Amino acid sequence: MAERVLQGQPDIVLTLRRSARARRITLRISSLDGRVTLTLPTHVAEREALAFARQKEPWIRKHLAARVEDVRVGYGVALPVEGRDRTVVAGSGRAVCLGDEALAVPGQPDAVARRLQGFLKARARDVLAAACDEYADRLGRAYSGLSLRDTRSRWGSCSSAGRLMFSWRLILAPPEVLRYVAAHEVAHLAQMNHSPAFWAEVTRLHGPYDTQRRWLRTEGNALHRFRFGD
């Protein structure tokens, strides 16, 4: 990979990536760090790719300007947990305490983000497992396992072997959004596609989902702005 610059106010750094699998030139802006990646097929000249980027420059600048700044997690930060803002404060004892208005984290200040991330992952696993158990029982099919990741491109997935994967950051979303994603992936146990039959299964398991799906499209990327030092 190489880096090139689109000069302007401000300059835009482009990461050039060649791919033998690429069929055309594509642009991607990371929701996590704002990195602009220009992917081009192996046979395409670099000047052609840069010309493409210059043509798309207004689009790039628009999306970079709209990107929410990262928030480094620590004392005083308002962190959404289950869709409700809680202020991170110093705690006592040994365990993180989730209150109505605050997240009390004991220990040294430089360990707050790490401890909080561990707490959120554990809570996400508990809440997602409970939702998936409920929906799988309603569906009449069992899943083979459940794992958590910090994925950029998807909130969940279901493998052909019935293994479910979710982004742990769903615990930062409103509860009904998390439950919709759980129902979506459990529905794949019966329908490994996105056919009308699949969406009918999601509706049967969860109920109406348009509001939750729209929330993920408009607000979901903002959940990635919280940085835990990882």
mmCIF file of C-alpha atoms in Angstrom:
data_model
loop_
_atom_site.group_PDB
_atom_site.id
_atom_site.type_symbol
_atom_site.label_atom_id
_atom_site.label_comp_id
_atom_site.label_asym_id
_atom_site.label_seq_id
_atom_site.Cartn_x
_atom_site.Cartn_y
_atom_site.Cartn_z
ATOM 1 C CA MET A 1 0.000 0.000 0.000
ATOM 2 C CA ALA A 2 1.080 3.568 -0.662
ATOM 3 C CA GLU A 3 -0.138 7.015 0.351
ATOM 4 C CA ARG A 4 -0.953 9.928 -1.918
ATOM 5 C CA VAL A 5 -2.379 13.376 -1.161
ATOM 6 C CA LEU A 6 -5.276 15.316 -2.619
ATOM 7 C CA GLN A 7 -4.229 18.887 -1.977
ATOM 8 C CA GLY A 8 -6.804 21.292 -0.601
ATOM 9 C CA GLN A 9 -8.168 22.814 2.604
ATOM 10 C CA PRO A 10 -7.311 20.534 4.310
ATOM 11 C CA ASP A 11 -5.218 18.012 2.379
ATOM 12 C CA ILE A 12 -6.737 14.534 2.100
ATOM 13 C CA VAL A 13 -4.435 11.545 2.544
ATOM 14 C CA LEU A 14 -5.360 8.623 0.293
ATOM 15 C CA THR A 15 -4.260 5.073 1.046
ATOM 16 C CA LEU A 16 -3.811 3.259 -2.280
ATOM 17 C CA ARG A 17 -4.462 -0.460 -2.220
ATOM 18 C CA ARG A 18 -4.105 -2.801 -5.206
ATOM 19 C CA SER A 19 -6.285 -5.886 -5.286
ATOM 20 C CA ALA A 20 -6.295 -8.762 -7.736
ATOM 21 C CA ARG A 21 -9.959 -9.329 -6.830
ATOM 22 C CA ALA A 22 -11.060 -5.757 -7.545
ATOM 23 C CA ARG A 23 -13.004 -5.265 -10.774
ATOM 24 C CA ARG A 24 -13.211 -1.471 -10.595
ATOM 25 C CA ILE A 25 -11.817 1.491 -8.664
ATOM 26 C CA THR A 26 -13.560 2.013 -5.316
ATOM 27 C CA LEU A 27 -13.360 4.519 -2.453
ATOM 28 C CA ARG A 28 -14.013 3.751 1.196
ATOM 29 C CA ILE A 29 -13.990 6.047 4.232
ATOM 30 C CA SER A 30 -13.483 4.245 7.544
ATOM 31 C CA SER A 31 -16.137 4.983 10.151
ATOM 32 C CA LEU A 32 -13.541 4.346 12.858
ATOM 33 C CA ASP A 33 -10.661 6.629 11.948
ATOM 34 C CA GLY A 34 -11.735 8.494 8.803
ATOM 35 C CA ARG A 35 -9.065 6.836 6.663
ATOM 36 C CA VAL A 36 -9.747 7.172 2.927
ATOM 37 C CA THR A 37 -8.812 4.017 1.016
ATOM 38 C CA LEU A 38 -8.637 3.945 -2.769
ATOM 39 C CA THR A 39 -8.731 0.367 -4.063
ATOM 40 C CA LEU A 40 -7.778 -0.332 -7.667
ATOM 41 C CA PRO A 41 -7.433 -3.459 -9.813
ATOM 42 C CA THR A 42 -3.887 -4.559 -10.547
ATOM 43 C CA HIS A 43 -4.111 -3.552 -14.228
ATOM 44 C CA VAL A 44 -5.305 0.029 -13.582
ATOM 45 C CA ALA A 45 -2.701 2.808 -13.669
ATOM 46 C CA GLU A 46 -2.232 4.875 -10.538
ATOM 47 C CA ARG A 47 -2.913 8.124 -12.416
ATOM 48 C CA GLU A 48 -6.330 6.786 -13.442
ATOM 49 C CA ALA A 49 -7.172 5.982 -9.823
ATOM 50 C CA LEU A 50 -6.043 9.435 -8.661
ATOM 51 C CA ALA A 51 -8.150 11.051 -11.371
ATOM 52 C CA PHE A 52 -11.120 9.070 -10.063
ATOM 53 C CA ALA A 53 -10.400 10.304 -6.522
ATOM 54 C CA ARG A 54 -10.196 13.915 -7.710
ATOM 55 C CA GLN A 55 -13.547 13.500 -9.439
ATOM 56 C CA LYS A 56 -15.020 12.218 -6.145
ATOM 57 C CA GLU A 57 -13.301 14.866 -4.015
ATOM 58 C CA PRO A 58 -16.518 16.801 -3.156
ATOM 59 C CA TRP A 59 -18.091 13.526 -1.953
ATOM 60 C CA ILE A 60 -15.011 12.689 0.130
ATOM 61 C CA ARG A 61 -14.911 16.129 1.775
ATOM 62 C CA LYS A 62 -18.634 16.021 2.506
ATOM 63 C CA HIS A 63 -18.338 12.685 4.296
ATOM 64 C CA LEU A 64 -15.193 13.645 6.207
ATOM 65 C CA ALA A 65 -16.847 16.885 7.368
ATOM 66 C CA ALA A 66 -19.880 14.956 8.612
ATOM 67 C CA ARG A 67 -17.792 12.419 10.506
ATOM 68 C CA VAL A 68 -18.158 12.629 14.286
ATOM 69 C CA GLU A 69 -14.899 13.211 16.163
ATOM 70 C CA ASP A 70 -13.504 10.327 18.213
ATOM 71 C CA VAL A 71 -14.074 10.316 21.964
ATOM 72 C CA ARG A 72 -11.381 8.778 24.163
ATOM 73 C CA VAL A 73 -13.136 7.047 27.044
ATOM 74 C CA GLY A 74 -12.220 8.178 30.558
ATOM 75 C CA TYR A 75 -13.595 9.995 33.583
ATOM 76 C CA GLY A 76 -16.162 12.650 32.678
ATOM 77 C CA VAL A 77 -17.149 11.118 29.336
ATOM 78 C CA ALA A 78 -20.859 10.525 28.687
ATOM 79 C CA LEU A 79 -21.067 6.977 27.351
ATOM 80 C CA PRO A 80 -24.324 5.502 26.048
ATOM 81 C CA VAL A 81 -25.103 2.133 27.612
ATOM 82 C CA GLU A 82 -28.260 0.465 26.337
ATOM 83 C CA GLY A 83 -29.042 3.747 24.622
ATOM 84 C CA ARG A 84 -28.855 5.934 27.731
ATOM 85 C CA ASP A 85 -26.000 8.326 28.470
ATOM 86 C CA ARG A 86 -24.091 7.544 31.675
ATOM 87 C CA THR A 87 -21.188 9.666 32.890
ATOM 88 C CA VAL A 88 -17.993 7.744 33.635
ATOM 89 C CA VAL A 89 -16.957 8.503 37.234
ATOM 90 C CA ALA A 90 -14.485 7.112 39.764
ATOM 91 C CA GLY A 91 -15.873 4.177 41.723
ATOM 92 C CA SER A 92 -15.024 2.219 44.830
ATOM 93 C CA GLY A 93 -14.697 -1.486 45.452
ATOM 94 C CA ARG A 94 -13.668 -3.909 42.728
ATOM 95 C CA ALA A 95 -16.525 -3.990 40.201
ATOM 96 C CA VAL A 96 -17.829 -1.508 37.649
ATOM 97 C CA CYS A 97 -21.223 -0.238 38.799
ATOM 98 C CA LEU A 98 -23.887 0.728 36.252
ATOM 99 C CA GLY A 99 -26.297 3.323 37.597
ATOM 100 C CA ASP A 100 -29.139 5.295 36.065
ATOM 101 C CA GLU A 101 -26.933 8.321 35.422
ATOM 102 C CA ALA A 102 -23.348 7.149 35.954
ATOM 103 C CA LEU A 103 -20.844 4.377 35.303
ATOM 104 C CA ALA A 104 -18.646 4.056 38.370
ATOM 105 C CA VAL A 105 -15.269 2.514 37.517
ATOM 106 C CA PRO A 106 -12.808 1.706 40.329
ATOM 107 C CA GLY A 107 -9.048 1.536 39.956
ATOM 108 C CA GLN A 108 -6.347 3.687 38.439
ATOM 109 C CA PRO A 109 -7.380 6.339 35.872
ATOM 110 C CA ASP A 110 -5.130 4.836 33.178
ATOM 111 C CA ALA A 111 -7.004 1.523 33.462
ATOM 112 C CA VAL A 112 -10.522 2.976 33.244
ATOM 113 C CA ALA A 113 -11.007 2.477 29.497
ATOM 114 C CA ARG A 114 -9.745 -1.116 29.560
ATOM 115 C CA ARG A 115 -11.897 -2.066 32.563
ATOM 116 C CA LEU A 116 -14.936 -0.395 31.070
ATOM 117 C CA GLN A 117 -14.485 -2.168 27.767
ATOM 118 C CA GLY A 118 -14.326 -5.513 29.565
ATOM 119 C CA PHE A 119 -17.492 -4.671 31.495
ATOM 120 C CA LEU A 120 -19.355 -3.662 28.325
ATOM 121 C CA LYS A 121 -18.294 -6.800 26.449
ATOM 122 C CA ALA A 122 -19.490 -9.016 29.293
ATOM 123 C CA ARG A 123 -22.807 -7.181 29.492
ATOM 124 C CA ALA A 124 -23.227 -7.356 25.715
ATOM 125 C CA ARG A 125 -22.675 -11.114 25.781
ATOM 126 C CA ASP A 126 -25.253 -11.608 28.553
ATOM 127 C CA VAL A 127 -27.906 -9.439 26.898
ATOM 128 C CA LEU A 128 -27.347 -10.819 23.402
ATOM 129 C CA ALA A 129 -27.320 -14.429 24.602
ATOM 130 C CA ALA A 130 -30.622 -13.901 26.416
ATOM 131 C CA ALA A 131 -32.197 -12.342 23.314
ATOM 132 C CA CYS A 132 -30.850 -15.046 20.996
ATOM 133 C CA ASP A 133 -32.036 -17.806 23.329
ATOM 134 C CA GLU A 134 -35.520 -16.287 23.332
ATOM 135 C CA TYR A 135 -35.672 -15.938 19.548
ATOM 136 C CA ALA A 136 -34.100 -19.328 18.836
ATOM 137 C CA ASP A 137 -36.660 -20.976 21.116
ATOM 138 C CA ARG A 138 -39.439 -19.121 19.283
ATOM 139 C CA LEU A 139 -37.969 -20.204 15.941
ATOM 140 C CA GLY A 140 -37.530 -23.808 17.056
ATOM 141 C CA ARG A 141 -33.890 -23.923 15.970
ATOM 142 C CA ALA A 142 -30.710 -23.851 18.037
ATOM 143 C CA TYR A 143 -27.573 -21.880 17.292
ATOM 144 C CA SER A 144 -24.191 -23.529 17.760
ATOM 145 C CA GLY A 145 -22.290 -20.679 19.419
ATOM 146 C CA LEU A 146 -22.074 -16.953 20.006
ATOM 147 C CA SER A 147 -19.030 -14.696 19.733
ATOM 148 C CA LEU A 148 -18.335 -10.970 19.983
ATOM 149 C CA ARG A 149 -16.054 -8.788 17.884
ATOM 150 C CA ASP A 150 -15.482 -5.108 17.197
ATOM 151 C CA THR A 151 -16.518 -5.212 13.555
ATOM 152 C CA ARG A 152 -16.579 -2.200 11.245
ATOM 153 C CA SER A 153 -18.790 -3.388 8.415
ATOM 154 C CA ARG A 154 -21.527 -5.421 10.074
ATOM 155 C CA TRP A 155 -23.414 -5.609 13.360
ATOM 156 C CA GLY A 156 -23.890 -9.341 13.269
ATOM 157 C CA SER A 157 -23.614 -12.483 11.185
ATOM 158 C CA CYS A 158 -24.744 -16.099 11.140
ATOM 159 C CA SER A 159 -22.552 -18.830 9.650
ATOM 160 C CA SER A 160 -23.832 -21.864 7.769
ATOM 161 C CA ALA A 161 -22.890 -23.881 10.874
ATOM 162 C CA GLY A 162 -25.285 -21.796 12.966
ATOM 163 C CA ARG A 163 -22.650 -19.759 14.780
ATOM 164 C CA LEU A 164 -23.725 -16.204 15.622
ATOM 165 C CA MET A 165 -21.374 -13.242 15.757
ATOM 166 C CA PHE A 166 -22.190 -9.730 17.003
ATOM 167 C CA SER A 167 -20.450 -6.430 17.516
ATOM 168 C CA TRP A 168 -20.146 -5.861 21.256
ATOM 169 C CA ARG A 169 -20.839 -2.155 20.609
ATOM 170 C CA LEU A 170 -24.513 -3.044 20.239
ATOM 171 C CA ILE A 171 -24.672 -2.662 24.032
ATOM 172 C CA LEU A 172 -24.272 1.082 23.409
ATOM 173 C CA ALA A 173 -27.429 1.140 21.253
ATOM 174 C CA PRO A 174 -31.038 1.279 22.490
ATOM 175 C CA PRO A 175 -32.248 -2.156 23.688
ATOM 176 C CA GLU A 176 -34.727 -2.614 20.840
ATOM 177 C CA VAL A 177 -31.963 -2.026 18.303
ATOM 178 C CA LEU A 178 -29.847 -4.758 19.896
ATOM 179 C CA ARG A 179 -32.861 -7.084 19.979
ATOM 180 C CA TYR A 180 -33.595 -6.423 16.305
ATOM 181 C CA VAL A 181 -30.038 -7.410 15.336
ATOM 182 C CA ALA A 182 -30.337 -10.559 17.470
ATOM 183 C CA ALA A 183 -33.621 -11.464 15.771
ATOM 184 C CA HIS A 184 -32.124 -10.739 12.349
ATOM 185 C CA GLU A 185 -29.238 -13.152 12.859
ATOM 186 C CA VAL A 186 -31.348 -15.851 14.515
ATOM 187 C CA ALA A 187 -33.756 -15.683 11.552
ATOM 188 C CA HIS A 188 -30.831 -16.725 9.352
ATOM 189 C CA LEU A 189 -30.905 -20.105 11.088
ATOM 190 C CA ALA A 190 -34.062 -20.754 9.061
ATOM 191 C CA GLN A 191 -33.427 -18.539 6.028
ATOM 192 C CA MET A 192 -29.806 -18.118 4.929
ATOM 193 C CA ASN A 193 -30.684 -15.214 2.631
ATOM 194 C CA HIS A 194 -32.502 -11.879 2.601
ATOM 195 C CA SER A 195 -35.575 -13.066 0.755
ATOM 196 C CA PRO A 196 -39.152 -11.991 1.581
ATOM 197 C CA ALA A 197 -39.409 -15.218 3.593
ATOM 198 C CA PHE A 198 -36.434 -14.133 5.689
ATOM 199 C CA TRP A 199 -37.898 -10.703 6.465
ATOM 200 C CA ALA A 200 -41.208 -12.348 7.334
ATOM 201 C CA GLU A 201 -39.287 -14.501 9.829
ATOM 202 C CA VAL A 202 -37.660 -11.400 11.356
ATOM 203 C CA THR A 203 -41.087 -9.810 11.744
ATOM 204 C CA ARG A 204 -42.467 -12.960 13.356
ATOM 205 C CA LEU A 205 -39.594 -13.082 15.841
ATOM 206 C CA HIS A 206 -39.159 -9.389 16.613
ATOM 207 C CA GLY A 207 -42.213 -7.560 15.308
ATOM 208 C CA PRO A 208 -41.910 -4.359 13.232
ATOM 209 C CA TYR A 209 -38.244 -3.496 12.716
ATOM 210 C CA ASP A 210 -38.142 -0.468 10.385
ATOM 211 C CA THR A 211 -37.414 1.999 13.212
ATOM 212 C CA GLN A 212 -34.519 -0.079 14.565
ATOM 213 C CA ARG A 213 -33.066 -0.703 11.113
ATOM 214 C CA ARG A 214 -33.237 3.013 10.315
ATOM 215 C CA TRP A 215 -31.532 3.858 13.630
ATOM 216 C CA LEU A 216 -28.577 1.650 12.734
ATOM 217 C CA ARG A 217 -28.240 3.316 9.341
ATOM 218 C CA THR A 218 -28.372 6.875 10.675
ATOM 219 C CA GLU A 219 -26.863 6.560 14.176
ATOM 220 C CA GLY A 220 -24.918 3.306 14.198
ATOM 221 C CA ASN A 221 -21.599 4.682 12.953
ATOM 222 C CA ALA A 222 -21.474 7.080 15.914
ATOM 223 C CA LEU A 223 -21.050 4.089 18.254
ATOM 224 C CA HIS A 224 -17.577 3.579 16.758
ATOM 225 C CA ARG A 225 -16.380 7.024 17.846
ATOM 226 C CA PHE A 226 -15.742 5.839 21.413
ATOM 227 C CA ARG A 227 -12.124 4.786 21.734
ATOM 228 C CA PHE A 228 -11.020 2.419 24.475
ATOM 229 C CA GLY A 229 -7.351 2.402 23.609
ATOM 230 C CA ASP A 230 -7.577 -0.755 21.494
#
